[in-house]
Structure formats: C-alpha cells, structure tokens
Amino acid sequence: MSGLGKMEMAMRADADAWLWMSPLASGGAGAIALLGVTWLGGAAAQFAVAVAAFAALCAWGSAYRQRTVLAQLLRQAEGLLEQTRQAQRQEGGIAGLEQICDQAAPIWAKQVETARSQTEEGITEVTARFSRIVERLQASVAASQKAAGGGGIEGGCVVSVLSRSEADLIAVNRLMDEARRERDVMVQDVRELIAYTVDLKKMANDVGEIASQTNLLALNAAIEAARAGEAGRGFAVVADEVRKLSTLSSDTGKKIFEKVDVINKAITAVIAVAEKFSAEDTRSVAESEKTIHRVLENFNEVAGGLCESSEMLRRESEGIRAEMSDTLVYLQFQDRVSQILAHVRDNLGKLHSRLSQYATERGSGGSAAIDAEVWLNEMALGYTTAEQRNNHRGDQAGATPVAAEITFF
Amino acid sequence: MAKTVMIVDDSASLRQVVGIALRGAGYEVIEGCDGKDALSKLNGQKVHLVISDVNMPNMDGITFVKNLKQIPAYKFTPVIMLTTESQEGKKQEGQAAGARAWVVKPFQPAQMLAAVSKLVMP
C-alpha cells in the first residue's frame, strides 16, 4: 500500500474516533451532574440538570462540528490523493513515452532509411535497365529503318531505289537491243556484198569467154600462118603465144570464179550465223526485259511490305519515344520520395537527441521545456518540396506534382 | 563533336533519368553525386553545360555554383538548377550564384533538352 493510502485510512480512523468520543464526553458530564443532584438535592439539583443538559448539548454540537470539518478534510485528502494518483500516472506515462521515444525513434529512423535506400537502389536499377532497353530499342529501330531504306539510303525508301534500278536495267537492255540492231545493219551490208560477188562471177565468166574467143582467134591465126608457109612462120609463133595467153586467161577466169564462189559461200555462212545470233539476241533481249520486270515486281512487293513495316516502325518509334518521355517523368518520383523520407529520418534523429538531452537535464535537476512550436518551425525549414509544406499546413498535398515550367534568368 | 554536360545530383536514379534524356539527344554526360564530388571530377576538362541539384550532402548546389564560377575555366559555363525547390527565395539564390535557368522536378525531357540546347556553349 502507498503512503497516501495509509494516510487516508488514518484520517478515516481519526474521524470515527472523534465521532464516538463526543457522546462519551457528554455522557460523562451527565453522570457528574447526576452525582451532584444526589449529593446536594433541591434547587441545586435543578441547576445540575441544566448544567448536564447544556454540557450534553455542547458535546453533541462539538462532535457534529468536528465530524463536518473532518469530512471536509477527508474530501480534500481524497482529492489530493486522486491528484497524486493522476500525477503518478502521468509521470509514469511520460516516463514510458520518453522510453519509447528513446528506443523507438532510432529504430523508426533506421526503418525509414532502409525503406528510402532500398527504394533508391531499386529505382536506380530499374532506371539503368530502362536506359539499356531504350538504347537497344533505338539501335534496333535505326537498324530496321536503315535496312528498309527509311532514311539510311539517300532518296528514301527501298521501293524508290528499286524503281531507279529498274530504269537502269531497262536502259542496259535497250543498249543491248541497240547493239543487236547495229549488227543487223552490218549483216545487211555484208548481204549486199553477195551482189558484188555475182558481178565478180559474171566478170570471171566474161574473162573465160574472152579467153575462149582469143583462143579461137589464135587458132585461126595459126591456120592462116601455116597457110602462108615460111612467110607466116613468125606470125605462127605470135598466134601460138596468143593461144597460150588465152589459155592462161581462161584458167585465171576459172580461178576467179572459184574464189568468188568461195567468198560467196563464206559471206552466206557469216550472214546465216549473224542472222541466227541476231534472232537469239532479239529473243534474249525480250526475255531479259521480261525477267527484269518480273524480278523487280517481286522485289517491289517485298520492298513495299518492308516500307510499310518501316513506316509502322517509325510511327511506333515515335509512340515509344513519347512513352519513354512520360516514363522518365514518373521515374523522378523517387527523388522526391527520397528527400521526404530523408527529412523524416533526420527529424527522428534530432527528436531522439533532443529527448536524450531533456532526460539528462531533468536527471541533473533542471530541464528546459521543449518548445513544440519552435521545434515544428525548425522542422519546416528543412522542407524541400511543396507537398511537404502543404502537408505541414494540413492542406491537400498528396497528388503527384506535374512537370513544371522552366524559369530562365 | 558531341557536347559534354555534367549532371550533379545525390540521387543516382535522377542522374540516370537526366542521362537517358541527354544521351538520347547526342550529348556526352559526366556525373557528380554532390558539389564537392563534381568539382573534383571537373579537373579542367571541357564542359559545355552543368545541370545541378540544390539540396545535396557535403556541398549544396548553390555553394557548388558559386565555387564553379570562381574557376576561370568555368566562369562562363551555363548552369541549370534542377531541384524540387520552387520557392522564389531559392530561385533568387540560384540566380545570384550564377545559374542561368531553374527547372523544378519532375521535368519533361523535351523541355529540359530545349533548355540545354538554348544554353549550351558552342
């Protein structure tokens, strides 16, 4: 039992004792008065009765008064006792709170710091990976667009490159056709040489004919020379020489005819070969033109799909770039969260230090009270974000801040 | 040749976010985790622009800018303050220290790139 409880019980015992002692004192006075009556008798007896009655009345009055005072004292004591109990409870509560703060504040600060640092590490890693994804994505998009000719090749999409290639190939084909035509012209020229060979053959025949006539003439001359006898002997020699010349001329005419015939056959063979090549070239040129068109058409189909893919990729790339930009804005939340948590952590540390200082000062007998308003004002000085200040004021400040404008100085 | 931008911020994630935006636009980036670290890393190398946070350990952004401007090589290097602070008083401190622009986090990459493009040294 506490000291105050014992005091309460003693006071209650004293009050009860007084309450019972007063009638006893009055009874004693009455007994003395009764003894006086017995001893003195008569008027004195009346006086004694009056004295006894008065004494009893005084005794009862005194007893009542004492009881009232004692009851008041008792109530005051009970009030005092209750105040003391409350003070004891408060004292115990404050001591408990101090103990909690002393031990829990550093833990809270560590918990906050752990949450802050883990979030920071996590977001840093997420951002690093996001950065690598962005780099690889940009490289892929650039490579795809280059492959599709969406910017890497001068002149634009690969379809236009193929169109230019088609024109170039057709031009080459036309050159080949032009060469074929020129060769046909040359063959025609060669074919005209056959007409000359016919003339040459005729001329060779004419030479043979002249030789034959000359031979006949020489033969007649030899006959006439023989008929003239000795006088015609010299003429006979001339006629014989003429006959020999005509024979040679005839042989030469035959050889010319043969050679012309050989030439004629050779030219005919060359023309035949040239005509055959020309026909093949004509067919080849036509075939190659068809093949060029067919191949380029296939390429166009593929390239068209490639261009569509490239264009879609470009549009997607723009969309992704916009998404990336928004993501970069949202990734910045960590910086604000980190600053807010660091501020809470630092303030928990300061609170712990201040409470420790307060406990030390109180232990040594004197302690300056902690000024809550000053404390809160100092806490507000450390804020770095608008939402912290709004929260401090009790305003609505939980919304995510939007990207702000830039102030140029 | 690519321009070099220095990012000074104690938040590694924010340095990365700024780095992604700048590298994507063709800038080279060097990083400092606070004012003191940034000054030690500059070491005379050519920097065309500096982006700095304000609230940092060891050396805050305002002090960093003041010290930077004391170095002849960086006297005219433009500085953008990138911070959660939006109070006018703080902005005036930044302006007095020599900053050319004040950007409140979170920033839009396009806006940041426009500011960098406008202020970066030739």
Coordinates of C-alpha atoms in Angstrom, one line a residue:
Chain A
M1 CA 0.0 0.0 0.0
S2 CA 1.3 3.5 -0.8
G3 CA 1.9 6.2 1.8
L4 CA -1.1 8.2 0.6
G5 CA -3.4 5.1 1.1
K6 CA -2.1 4.8 4.7
M7 CA -2.7 8.4 5.4
E8 CA -6.3 8.1 4.0
M9 CA -7.0 5.2 6.4
A10 CA -5.6 7.0 9.4
M11 CA -7.7 10.1 8.8
R12 CA -10.8 8.0 8.4
A13 CA -10.0 6.2 11.8
D14 CA -9.4 9.6 13.5
A15 CA -12.7 11.0 12.3
D16 CA -14.6 7.9 13.5
A17 CA -12.9 8.1 16.9
W18 CA -13.9 11.7 17.3
L19 CA -17.5 10.8 16.4
W20 CA -17.7 8.3 19.2
M21 CA -15.7 10.1 21.8
S22 CA -18.0 13.2 21.8
P23 CA -21.1 11.3 23.1
L24 CA -18.9 9.6 25.6
A25 CA -17.7 13.0 26.9
S26 CA -21.4 14.3 27.1
G27 CA -22.4 11.1 28.9
G28 CA -19.6 11.7 31.4
A29 CA -20.8 15.3 32.1
G30 CA -24.4 14.0 32.7
A31 CA -23.1 11.4 35.1
I32 CA -21.3 14.1 37.1
A33 CA -24.5 16.2 37.2
L34 CA -26.5 13.2 38.4
L35 CA -23.9 12.7 41.2
G36 CA -24.4 16.5 42.2
V37 CA -28.1 16.1 42.4
T38 CA -27.8 13.1 44.7
W39 CA -25.3 14.9 46.9
L40 CA -26.8 18.5 47.0
G41 CA -30.6 17.9 46.3
G42 CA -33.4 20.6 45.8
A43 CA -32.6 23.7 43.6
A44 CA -29.1 22.7 43.3
A45 CA -30.5 19.6 41.7
Q46 CA -32.3 21.6 39.0
F47 CA -29.2 23.6 38.3
A48 CA -27.2 20.4 38.0
V49 CA -29.7 19.0 35.5
A50 CA -29.5 22.2 33.4
V51 CA -25.7 22.1 33.5
A52 CA -25.7 18.5 32.4
A53 CA -28.1 19.2 29.6
F54 CA -26.1 22.1 28.5
A55 CA -22.9 20.1 28.6
A56 CA -24.5 17.3 26.6
L57 CA -25.7 19.8 24.0
C58 CA -22.2 21.3 23.8
A59 CA -20.7 17.9 23.5
W60 CA -23.1 16.9 20.7
G61 CA -22.5 20.3 18.9
S62 CA -18.8 19.9 19.2
A63 CA -18.9 16.4 17.9
Y64 CA -21.1 17.4 14.9
R65 CA -18.7 20.3 14.1
Q66 CA -15.7 18.0 14.3
R67 CA -17.3 15.5 12.1
T68 CA -18.1 18.1 9.5
V69 CA -14.6 19.5 9.5
L70 CA -13.2 16.0 9.4
A71 CA -15.4 15.2 6.5
Q72 CA -14.2 18.3 4.6
L73 CA -10.6 17.3 5.4
L74 CA -11.3 13.8 4.2
R75 CA -12.7 15.1 0.9
Q76 CA -9.7 17.4 0.5
A77 CA -7.4 14.5 1.3
E78 CA -9.3 12.3 -1.2
G79 CA -9.0 15.0 -3.9
L80 CA -5.3 15.4 -3.1
L81 CA -4.9 11.6 -3.2
E82 CA -6.6 11.5 -6.6
Q83 CA -4.4 14.3 -7.9
T84 CA -1.4 12.5 -6.7
R85 CA -2.5 9.3 -8.3
Q86 CA -3.1 11.2 -11.6
A87 CA 0.3 12.8 -11.3
Q88 CA 1.8 9.4 -10.7
R89 CA 0.0 8.0 -13.8
Q90 CA 1.1 11.0 -15.9
E91 CA 4.6 10.7 -14.5
G92 CA 4.6 7.0 -15.4
G93 CA 3.1 7.7 -18.8
I94 CA 5.6 10.4 -19.7
A95 CA 8.5 8.3 -18.5
G96 CA 7.1 5.5 -20.7
L97 CA 6.7 7.8 -23.6
E98 CA 10.3 9.0 -23.2
Q99 CA 11.5 5.4 -23.0
I100 CA 9.5 4.5 -26.1
C101 CA 10.9 7.6 -28.0
D102 CA 14.4 6.9 -26.7
Q103 CA 14.3 3.4 -28.0
A104 CA 11.9 3.6 -30.9
A105 CA 13.0 6.8 -32.6
P106 CA 16.3 5.5 -33.7
I107 CA 14.5 2.3 -34.9
W108 CA 12.0 4.4 -36.8
A109 CA 14.8 6.4 -38.4
K110 CA 16.6 3.2 -39.4
Q111 CA 13.3 1.8 -40.8
V112 CA 12.7 5.0 -42.8
E113 CA 16.3 5.0 -44.1
T114 CA 16.1 1.3 -45.0
A115 CA 12.9 2.0 -47.0
R116 CA 14.5 5.0 -48.6
S117 CA 17.7 3.4 -49.5
Q118 CA 16.0 0.2 -50.8
T119 CA 13.7 2.2 -52.9
E120 CA 16.5 4.3 -54.2
E121 CA 18.6 1.2 -55.1
G122 CA 15.6 -0.4 -56.7
I123 CA 14.7 2.6 -58.8
T124 CA 18.3 3.2 -59.7
E125 CA 18.5 -0.4 -61.1
V126 CA 15.1 0.0 -62.8
T127 CA 16.3 3.2 -64.4
A128 CA 19.6 1.7 -65.5
R129 CA 17.8 -1.3 -67.1
F130 CA 15.3 1.1 -68.7
S131 CA 18.2 3.1 -70.1
R132 CA 19.7 -0.1 -71.6
I133 CA 16.3 -1.0 -73.1
V134 CA 15.9 2.5 -74.6
E135 CA 19.4 2.3 -76.1
R136 CA 18.8 -1.2 -77.6
L137 CA 15.4 -0.1 -78.9
Q138 CA 16.7 3.0 -80.5
A139 CA 19.5 0.9 -82.1
S140 CA 17.0 -1.6 -83.4
V141 CA 14.7 1.0 -84.8
A142 CA 17.6 2.8 -86.5
A143 CA 18.9 -0.5 -88.0
S144 CA 15.4 -1.5 -89.2
Q145 CA 14.8 1.9 -90.8
K146 CA 18.2 1.7 -92.4
A147 CA 17.6 -1.8 -93.8
A148 CA 14.2 -0.6 -95.2
G149 CA 15.8 2.5 -96.6
G150 CA 13.7 4.7 -94.5
G151 CA 16.5 7.3 -94.2
G152 CA 19.7 5.4 -94.3
I153 CA 19.8 5.3 -98.1
E154 CA 19.8 8.6 -100.0
G155 CA 16.5 9.1 -101.7
G156 CA 14.3 7.4 -99.2
C157 CA 12.5 4.0 -99.2
V158 CA 13.9 0.9 -100.9
V159 CA 11.0 1.0 -103.3
S160 CA 12.3 4.1 -104.9
V161 CA 15.8 2.6 -105.1
L162 CA 14.2 -0.4 -106.9
S163 CA 12.4 1.9 -109.3
R164 CA 15.7 3.5 -110.2
S165 CA 17.3 0.1 -110.5
E166 CA 14.5 -1.0 -112.9
A167 CA 15.1 2.0 -115.1
D168 CA 18.9 1.4 -115.1
L169 CA 18.4 -2.3 -116.0
I170 CA 15.9 -1.5 -118.8
A171 CA 18.4 1.1 -120.1
V172 CA 21.1 -1.6 -120.2
N173 CA 18.7 -3.9 -122.1
R174 CA 17.9 -1.2 -124.6
L175 CA 21.7 -0.7 -125.2
M176 CA 21.9 -4.5 -125.8
D177 CA 19.0 -4.2 -128.3
E178 CA 20.6 -1.2 -129.9
A179 CA 23.8 -3.2 -130.4
R180 CA 21.8 -6.0 -132.0
R181 CA 20.2 -3.6 -134.4
E182 CA 23.6 -2.2 -135.4
R183 CA 24.8 -5.7 -136.0
D184 CA 21.7 -6.3 -138.3
V185 CA 22.7 -3.3 -140.3
M186 CA 26.2 -4.7 -140.6
V187 CA 24.8 -8.1 -141.7
Q188 CA 22.7 -6.3 -144.3
D189 CA 25.9 -4.6 -145.6
V190 CA 27.5 -8.0 -145.8
R191 CA 24.5 -9.4 -147.6
E192 CA 24.9 -6.7 -150.2
L193 CA 28.4 -8.0 -150.8
I194 CA 26.8 -11.1 -152.3
A195 CA 25.6 -8.9 -155.1
Y196 CA 29.1 -7.8 -155.8
T197 CA 30.2 -11.5 -155.9
V198 CA 27.6 -12.2 -158.5
D199 CA 29.1 -9.3 -160.6
L200 CA 32.5 -10.8 -160.0
K201 CA 31.3 -14.2 -161.1
K202 CA 29.9 -12.6 -164.3
M203 CA 33.1 -10.8 -164.8
A204 CA 35.1 -14.1 -164.4
N205 CA 32.8 -15.7 -166.9
D206 CA 33.4 -12.8 -169.3
V207 CA 37.1 -13.3 -168.8
G208 CA 36.7 -17.0 -169.7
E209 CA 34.5 -16.1 -172.7
I210 CA 37.2 -13.6 -173.9
A211 CA 39.9 -16.2 -173.4
S212 CA 37.9 -18.7 -175.4
Q213 CA 37.4 -16.1 -178.2
T214 CA 41.0 -15.2 -178.1
N215 CA 42.0 -18.9 -178.2
L216 CA 39.8 -19.3 -181.3
L217 CA 41.3 -16.2 -182.8
A218 CA 44.8 -17.6 -182.1
L219 CA 43.8 -20.9 -183.7
N220 CA 42.6 -19.1 -186.8
A221 CA 45.7 -17.0 -186.9
A222 CA 47.9 -20.2 -186.6
I223 CA 45.9 -21.8 -189.5
E224 CA 46.4 -18.7 -191.6
A225 CA 50.1 -18.6 -190.7
A226 CA 50.6 -22.2 -191.7
R227 CA 48.8 -21.5 -195.0
A228 CA 51.2 -18.6 -195.6
G229 CA 54.2 -21.0 -195.3
E230 CA 57.6 -19.7 -194.5
A231 CA 56.4 -16.1 -194.5
G232 CA 53.8 -16.8 -191.9
R233 CA 56.3 -18.7 -189.5
G234 CA 56.7 -15.6 -187.3
F235 CA 53.1 -14.9 -187.2
A236 CA 52.5 -18.6 -186.3
V237 CA 54.8 -18.1 -183.2
V238 CA 52.7 -15.0 -182.2
A239 CA 49.5 -16.9 -182.8
D240 CA 50.8 -19.7 -180.5
E241 CA 51.7 -17.2 -177.8
V242 CA 48.3 -15.6 -178.0
R243 CA 46.7 -19.0 -177.7
K244 CA 48.9 -19.7 -174.6
L245 CA 47.8 -16.3 -173.2
S246 CA 44.1 -17.1 -173.9
T247 CA 44.5 -20.4 -172.1
L248 CA 46.1 -18.6 -169.1
S249 CA 43.3 -16.1 -169.2
S250 CA 40.7 -18.8 -169.3
D251 CA 42.4 -20.5 -166.3
T252 CA 42.5 -17.2 -164.4
G253 CA 38.9 -16.6 -165.1
K254 CA 38.0 -20.1 -163.7
K255 CA 40.1 -19.4 -160.6
I256 CA 38.4 -16.0 -160.1
F257 CA 35.1 -17.7 -160.5
E258 CA 36.1 -20.4 -157.9
K259 CA 37.4 -17.8 -155.5
V260 CA 34.4 -15.7 -155.8
D261 CA 32.3 -18.7 -155.2
V262 CA 34.3 -19.5 -152.0
I263 CA 33.9 -15.9 -150.9
N264 CA 30.2 -16.0 -151.7
K265 CA 29.7 -19.2 -149.6
A266 CA 31.7 -17.6 -146.8
I267 CA 29.6 -14.5 -146.8
T268 CA 26.5 -16.6 -146.9
A269 CA 27.7 -18.6 -144.0
V270 CA 28.6 -15.4 -142.0
I271 CA 25.2 -13.9 -142.7
A272 CA 23.5 -17.1 -141.7
V273 CA 25.4 -17.1 -138.4
A274 CA 24.8 -13.4 -137.9
E275 CA 21.1 -13.8 -138.5
K276 CA 21.0 -16.7 -136.1
F277 CA 22.7 -14.6 -133.4
S278 CA 20.5 -11.7 -134.2
A279 CA 17.4 -13.8 -133.7
E280 CA 18.8 -15.2 -130.5
D281 CA 19.7 -11.7 -129.3
T282 CA 16.3 -10.4 -130.1
R283 CA 14.8 -13.2 -128.1
S284 CA 17.3 -12.7 -125.3
V285 CA 16.6 -9.0 -125.0
A286 CA 12.9 -9.6 -124.9
E287 CA 13.3 -12.4 -122.4
S288 CA 15.7 -10.4 -120.2
E289 CA 13.3 -7.4 -120.3
K290 CA 10.5 -9.7 -119.1
T291 CA 12.8 -11.2 -116.4
I292 CA 13.9 -7.8 -115.2
H293 CA 10.2 -6.7 -114.9
R294 CA 9.3 -9.9 -113.1
V295 CA 12.2 -9.8 -110.7
L296 CA 11.7 -6.1 -110.0
E297 CA 8.0 -6.7 -109.5
N298 CA 8.8 -9.3 -106.9
F299 CA 11.3 -7.0 -105.3
N300 CA 8.7 -4.3 -105.3
E301 CA 6.2 -6.5 -103.5
V302 CA 8.8 -7.3 -100.8
A303 CA 10.1 -3.8 -100.6
G304 CA 6.6 -2.4 -100.4
G305 CA 6.0 -4.6 -97.3
L306 CA 9.3 -3.6 -96.0
C307 CA 8.4 0.1 -96.4
E308 CA 5.1 -0.4 -94.7
S309 CA 6.9 -2.2 -91.9
S310 CA 9.4 0.6 -91.7
E311 CA 6.7 3.3 -91.7
M312 CA 4.9 1.4 -89.0
L313 CA 8.1 1.0 -87.1
R314 CA 8.7 4.7 -87.4
R315 CA 5.3 5.5 -86.1
E316 CA 5.7 3.0 -83.2
S317 CA 9.1 4.5 -82.5
E318 CA 7.5 7.9 -82.1
G319 CA 4.9 6.5 -79.8
I320 CA 7.6 4.7 -77.8
R321 CA 9.6 7.9 -77.6
A322 CA 6.6 9.7 -76.1
E323 CA 6.0 6.8 -73.7
M324 CA 9.7 6.9 -72.7
S325 CA 9.4 10.7 -72.1
D326 CA 6.4 10.1 -69.8
T327 CA 8.2 7.3 -68.0
L328 CA 11.2 9.5 -67.4
V329 CA 8.9 12.0 -65.7
Y330 CA 7.4 9.3 -63.5
L331 CA 10.8 7.8 -62.6
Q332 CA 11.6 11.1 -60.9
F333 CA 9.2 10.4 -58.1
Q334 CA 12.0 8.6 -56.3
D335 CA 14.0 11.8 -55.9
R336 CA 11.0 13.5 -54.1
V337 CA 10.2 10.4 -52.0
S338 CA 13.8 10.1 -51.0
Q339 CA 14.0 13.7 -50.0
I340 CA 10.8 13.5 -47.9
L341 CA 11.9 10.2 -46.2
A342 CA 15.4 11.6 -45.6
H343 CA 13.8 14.6 -43.9
V344 CA 11.6 12.4 -41.7
R345 CA 14.7 10.3 -40.9
D346 CA 16.8 13.3 -39.9
N347 CA 14.0 14.7 -37.8
L348 CA 13.5 11.5 -35.9
G349 CA 17.2 11.5 -35.2
K350 CA 17.0 15.1 -33.9
L351 CA 14.0 14.3 -31.8
H352 CA 15.9 11.4 -30.2
S353 CA 18.8 13.6 -29.5
R354 CA 16.6 16.3 -28.0
L355 CA 14.8 13.8 -25.8
S356 CA 18.1 12.4 -24.6
Q357 CA 19.3 15.9 -23.8
Y358 CA 16.0 16.6 -22.0
A359 CA 16.3 13.4 -19.9
T360 CA 19.9 14.3 -18.9
E361 CA 18.9 17.8 -17.9
R362 CA 16.0 16.6 -15.9
G363 CA 18.2 14.0 -14.2
S364 CA 20.5 16.7 -13.1
G365 CA 17.7 18.7 -11.6
G366 CA 16.8 21.4 -14.1
S367 CA 15.4 21.0 -17.6
A368 CA 14.2 23.5 -20.1
A369 CA 10.8 22.5 -21.5
I370 CA 10.7 21.5 -25.2
D371 CA 9.0 24.3 -27.2
A372 CA 6.8 22.4 -29.7
E373 CA 6.2 25.5 -31.9
V374 CA 9.9 26.2 -32.2
W375 CA 10.6 22.6 -33.0
L376 CA 7.9 22.5 -35.7
N377 CA 9.2 25.7 -37.2
E378 CA 12.7 24.3 -37.4
M379 CA 11.3 21.2 -38.9
A380 CA 9.6 23.2 -41.6
L381 CA 12.8 25.0 -42.5
G382 CA 14.2 21.7 -43.8
Y383 CA 11.4 21.1 -46.3
T384 CA 12.4 20.9 -50.0
T385 CA 9.2 20.1 -51.7
A386 CA 5.9 21.9 -52.0
E387 CA 3.9 18.9 -50.8
Q388 CA 5.9 18.8 -47.6
R389 CA 5.0 22.3 -46.8
N390 CA 1.4 21.7 -47.8
N391 CA 1.2 18.6 -45.6
H392 CA 2.7 20.6 -42.7
R393 CA 0.0 23.2 -43.1
G394 CA -2.7 20.5 -43.3
D395 CA -3.5 21.2 -47.0
Q396 CA -4.3 18.6 -49.6
A397 CA -0.9 17.8 -51.0
G398 CA -0.8 14.2 -51.8
A399 CA -1.2 14.5 -55.5
T400 CA 1.7 13.7 -57.8
P401 CA 3.3 17.0 -58.9
V402 CA 3.1 17.7 -62.6
A403 CA 6.2 18.6 -64.7
A404 CA 6.8 22.3 -64.2
E405 CA 7.8 25.1 -66.5
I406 CA 11.4 26.3 -66.7
T407 CA 12.4 29.7 -65.4
F408 CA 15.3 31.4 -67.3
F409 CA 17.3 34.1 -65.6
Chain B
M1 CA 31.9 16.5 -81.8
A2 CA 29.4 15.8 -79.1
K3 CA 28.9 18.4 -76.4
T4 CA 29.6 17.4 -72.8
V5 CA 27.1 18.0 -70.0
M6 CA 27.8 17.5 -66.3
I7 CA 24.9 16.3 -64.0
V8 CA 25.3 16.9 -60.3
D9 CA 22.7 15.2 -58.1
D10 CA 22.9 13.0 -55.0
S11 CA 20.1 10.8 -56.4
A12 CA 21.6 8.1 -58.7
S13 CA 18.2 7.4 -60.3
L14 CA 17.7 11.0 -61.2
R15 CA 21.2 11.3 -62.7
Q16 CA 20.3 8.3 -64.8
V17 CA 17.0 9.8 -65.9
V18 CA 18.7 13.0 -67.0
G19 CA 21.5 11.0 -68.6
I20 CA 18.9 9.0 -70.7
A21 CA 17.4 12.2 -72.0
L22 CA 20.7 13.8 -72.8
R23 CA 22.5 10.8 -74.3
G24 CA 19.4 10.2 -76.5
A25 CA 19.9 13.7 -77.9
G26 CA 23.6 13.0 -78.6
Y27 CA 25.3 14.6 -75.6
E28 CA 28.1 13.1 -73.6
V29 CA 27.4 13.0 -69.9
I30 CA 29.6 13.1 -66.8
E31 CA 28.2 12.7 -63.3
G32 CA 28.9 14.1 -59.8
C33 CA 27.0 12.9 -56.7
D34 CA 27.3 16.3 -54.9
G35 CA 29.0 19.7 -55.3
K36 CA 32.3 18.6 -53.8
D37 CA 32.4 15.4 -56.0
A38 CA 31.6 17.4 -59.1
L39 CA 34.4 20.0 -58.5
S40 CA 36.9 17.2 -58.1
K41 CA 35.7 15.4 -61.3
L42 CA 35.7 18.6 -63.4
N43 CA 39.5 18.8 -63.2
G44 CA 39.8 21.3 -66.0
Q45 CA 38.1 19.2 -68.7
K46 CA 35.8 20.9 -71.2
V47 CA 32.2 21.0 -70.1
H48 CA 29.6 22.8 -72.2
L49 CA 26.8 22.9 -69.6
V50 CA 26.2 21.9 -66.0
I51 CA 22.9 20.7 -64.5
S52 CA 22.9 20.7 -60.7
D53 CA 20.5 19.8 -57.9
V54 CA 20.2 22.3 -55.0
N55 CA 19.8 20.1 -51.8
M56 CA 22.8 17.7 -51.6
P57 CA 25.1 16.4 -48.9
N58 CA 28.7 17.6 -48.5
M59 CA 28.2 20.6 -50.7
D60 CA 24.8 22.0 -51.8
G61 CA 24.1 23.2 -55.3
I62 CA 24.2 26.9 -54.6
T63 CA 27.6 26.7 -53.0
F64 CA 28.8 24.5 -55.8
V65 CA 27.7 27.0 -58.5
K66 CA 29.4 29.8 -56.5
N67 CA 32.6 27.8 -56.4
L68 CA 32.4 26.8 -60.0
K69 CA 32.1 30.4 -61.1
Q70 CA 35.3 31.2 -59.2
I71 CA 37.2 28.8 -61.5
P72 CA 38.3 30.8 -64.6
A73 CA 37.7 27.8 -67.0
Y74 CA 34.1 27.5 -65.9
K75 CA 33.3 31.2 -65.3
F76 CA 31.0 31.3 -68.4
T77 CA 29.8 27.7 -68.3
P78 CA 26.0 27.9 -68.2
V79 CA 24.3 26.2 -65.2
I80 CA 20.8 24.9 -64.9
M81 CA 19.5 24.2 -61.4
L82 CA 17.3 21.1 -61.3
T83 CA 15.5 20.8 -58.0
T84 CA 12.3 20.1 -56.1
E85 CA 12.5 23.6 -54.7
S86 CA 10.1 26.0 -56.2
Q87 CA 10.2 28.9 -53.7
E88 CA 11.1 32.3 -55.2
G89 CA 13.7 32.9 -52.5
K90 CA 15.6 29.8 -53.5
K91 CA 15.4 30.8 -57.2
Q92 CA 16.8 34.2 -56.4
E93 CA 19.7 32.5 -54.5
G94 CA 20.4 30.4 -57.6
Q95 CA 20.3 33.4 -59.9
A96 CA 22.6 35.3 -57.6
A97 CA 25.0 32.4 -57.6
G98 CA 25.2 32.5 -61.4
A99 CA 22.6 29.9 -62.6
R100 CA 21.0 30.6 -66.0
A101 CA 17.8 28.6 -65.5
W102 CA 15.7 27.0 -62.8
V103 CA 13.9 23.7 -63.5
V104 CA 11.5 22.2 -60.9
K105 CA 11.4 18.4 -60.7
P106 CA 9.8 16.5 -62.2
F107 CA 10.9 17.8 -65.6
Q108 CA 9.7 16.9 -69.1
P109 CA 12.7 15.6 -71.1
A110 CA 11.7 17.7 -74.1
Q111 CA 11.6 20.8 -72.0
M112 CA 15.0 20.0 -70.4
L113 CA 16.5 19.3 -73.8
A114 CA 15.1 22.6 -75.2
A115 CA 16.7 24.5 -72.2
V116 CA 20.0 22.6 -72.7
S117 CA 20.0 23.3 -76.4
K118 CA 19.3 27.0 -75.7
L119 CA 22.0 27.5 -73.1
V120 CA 24.8 25.0 -74.1
M121 CA 28.1 26.6 -75.0
P122 CA 29.1 26.5 -78.7

